[in-house]
């Protein structure tokens, strides 16, 4: 099981890491809300452990934005505030469960397994689709008319963002930030990746899905009836 832990308290994060790694879990870590949000969008996780009080972006905002993006990964929120209002607010923003600090690690483990089983029973989303394009989030492969294309990490992130927004335009600056954060390389690098992706998924077919909007960004264009 692959988990994302978003927690700014280093001591708590260390304890959680030690406990779950011994059990064989694979964990990724973010120390602030913005980093956690970025990781949750880029990679596939079985569950996200998300603290409420975080720097840069609070946990409730992270949860809400992920749900608005169509990301339905189970989210278990951690909070030090044990009030009905706080709990209800967390669920309203899209959280699947709530655990109040301090908590027992065995209880956290049980909650995680219960959430994952529940979501598995409902066939959690592992694919994104727009017309003929089908992106497998677990294998980084894109299918079209029976053909399967293995995407490299950069191509996967680009296509995931386009599919999440399709048929709306995705700003090129937003894609660049998803790929490189504040360390964007030369401007032509993104254009080169788009070119390679277009050759992969559009060139063999009559209809061209991937469209460049000059000076703005990119979008997936559906077929005209």
XYZ file of C-alpha atoms in Angstrom, residues 32-221:
190
model
C 3.506 21.633 3.908
C 0.139 21.815 2.199
C 1.364 23.061 -1.163
C 3.896 20.256 -1.494
C 1.287 17.719 -0.430
C -1.190 19.035 -2.984
C 1.417 18.862 -5.746
C 2.403 15.283 -4.881
C -1.214 14.140 -4.663
C -1.848 15.475 -8.163
C 1.295 14.015 -9.712
C 1.325 10.512 -8.279
C -1.107 7.751 -7.441
C -1.584 6.909 -3.745
C -3.851 4.424 -2.042
C -4.543 6.902 0.751
C -3.515 10.362 1.962
C -2.918 11.140 5.645
C -3.482 14.887 5.821
C -2.942 17.191 8.793
C -5.366 20.108 9.127
C -2.911 22.761 10.347
C -0.222 23.108 7.678
C 1.998 25.924 6.370
C 1.493 27.393 2.862
C -1.885 25.689 2.386
C -4.036 24.264 5.200
C -5.281 20.705 5.041
C -8.927 21.628 4.470
C -7.964 23.679 1.415
C -5.747 20.862 0.112
C -8.600 18.385 0.503
C -11.127 20.665 -1.171
C -8.847 21.476 -4.121
C -8.026 17.816 -4.723
C -11.724 16.962 -4.828
C -12.377 19.829 -7.228
C -9.635 18.406 -9.472
C -11.467 15.086 -9.571
C -8.921 13.263 -7.406
C -10.866 10.844 -5.207
C -7.981 9.221 -3.310
C -9.182 8.434 0.241
C -8.167 11.191 2.677
C -7.811 10.677 6.415
C -7.433 14.012 8.187
C -5.486 14.546 11.419
C -6.425 17.361 13.772
C -5.745 18.590 17.274
C -9.187 20.226 17.425
C -11.798 17.850 18.801
C -15.044 19.685 18.009
C -18.108 18.667 16.054
C -17.815 21.785 13.880
C -14.247 20.982 12.840
C -15.110 17.381 12.058
C -18.149 18.321 9.972
C -16.099 20.938 8.110
C -13.503 18.314 7.227
C -16.135 15.986 5.815
C -17.710 18.880 3.928
C -14.381 19.551 2.187
C -14.215 15.941 1.020
C -12.403 14.048 3.792
C -13.256 10.368 4.202
C -12.293 10.030 7.863
C -11.058 12.101 10.809
C -8.653 11.248 13.634
C -7.950 13.490 16.607
C -4.422 13.910 18.003
C -2.976 12.284 20.007
C -3.959 8.968 18.463
C -2.957 5.332 18.747
C -0.940 4.125 15.748
C -2.802 0.821 15.665
C -6.076 2.758 15.432
C -4.625 4.821 12.570
C -3.590 1.605 10.812
C -7.063 0.120 11.287
C -8.738 3.274 9.954
C -6.460 3.272 6.884
C -7.194 -0.355 6.062
C -10.934 0.161 6.565
C -10.930 3.158 4.209
C -8.945 1.376 1.520
C -11.222 -1.680 1.720
C -14.286 0.557 1.509
C -12.992 2.393 -1.538
C -11.836 -0.831 -3.183
C -15.347 -2.156 -2.761
C -16.642 0.865 -4.646
C -14.002 0.417 -7.372
C -11.892 3.477 -6.668
C -10.995 5.508 -9.730
C -7.803 4.242 -11.302
C -8.473 5.655 -14.759
C -9.195 8.978 -16.417
C -11.063 9.068 -19.717
C -11.994 11.581 -22.384
C -13.709 10.018 -25.386
C -11.195 7.533 -26.900
C -8.367 8.474 -24.531
C -8.053 6.292 -21.433
C -5.252 6.914 -18.921
C -4.406 4.160 -16.450
C -3.253 5.903 -13.259
C -1.611 2.784 -11.871
C 0.524 1.817 -14.857
C 1.143 5.202 -16.549
C -0.241 3.900 -19.827
C -2.588 5.617 -22.255
C -4.960 3.674 -24.488
C -6.660 4.743 -27.711
C -8.631 2.490 -30.057
C -6.988 -0.623 -28.670
C -3.444 0.745 -28.812
C -1.531 1.215 -25.550
C 1.204 3.782 -25.095
C 3.643 3.732 -22.167
C 4.128 7.292 -20.943
C 7.248 8.581 -19.255
C 6.688 10.519 -15.988
C 6.592 13.895 -17.746
C 4.123 12.750 -20.396
C 1.974 11.136 -17.703
C 1.729 14.369 -15.684
C 0.873 16.417 -18.773
C -1.809 13.986 -19.927
C -3.255 13.628 -16.424
C -3.685 17.402 -16.144
C -5.259 17.626 -19.589
C -7.689 14.796 -18.872
C -8.683 16.210 -15.488
C -9.630 19.499 -17.153
C -10.859 18.253 -20.556
C -12.143 19.876 -22.653
C -11.077 23.059 -20.843
C -7.757 24.761 -21.559
C -4.893 24.070 -19.165
C -2.574 27.039 -18.711
C 0.979 26.235 -19.822
C 2.385 27.878 -16.683
C 0.252 25.542 -14.564
C 1.593 22.492 -16.390
C 5.163 23.746 -16.071
C 4.707 24.220 -12.327
C 3.300 20.703 -11.964
C 6.387 19.353 -13.713
C 9.197 21.470 -12.294
C 7.829 23.705 -9.530
C 9.773 26.954 -9.364
C 12.727 25.460 -11.264
C 11.279 25.528 -14.773
C 13.940 24.921 -17.434
C 14.058 26.694 -20.780
C 10.660 27.585 -22.236
C 11.034 25.299 -25.271
C 11.335 22.198 -23.070
C 7.587 22.002 -22.388
C 6.852 22.522 -26.081
C 9.191 19.629 -26.877
C 7.366 17.328 -24.436
C 4.008 18.301 -25.943
C 5.370 17.578 -29.417
C 6.520 14.111 -28.355
C 3.185 13.407 -26.668
C 1.270 14.533 -29.749
C 3.341 12.247 -31.979
C 2.622 9.369 -29.638
C -1.150 9.653 -29.154
C -2.366 11.728 -32.137
C -0.136 11.109 -35.145
C -1.411 7.579 -35.956
C -5.048 8.774 -35.958
C -7.301 11.002 -38.051
C -8.702 13.026 -35.153
C -6.165 15.139 -33.261
C -7.074 15.533 -29.589
C -4.135 17.596 -28.344
C -4.403 21.242 -29.355
C -2.029 24.121 -28.646
C -3.617 27.443 -27.723
C -0.923 29.994 -28.676
C 0.462 31.959 -25.716
C -2.115 30.350 -23.399
C -1.775 26.592 -22.993
C -3.132 23.276 -24.209
C -6.422 21.401 -24.313
C -8.039 18.184 -25.466
C -10.499 18.735 -28.292
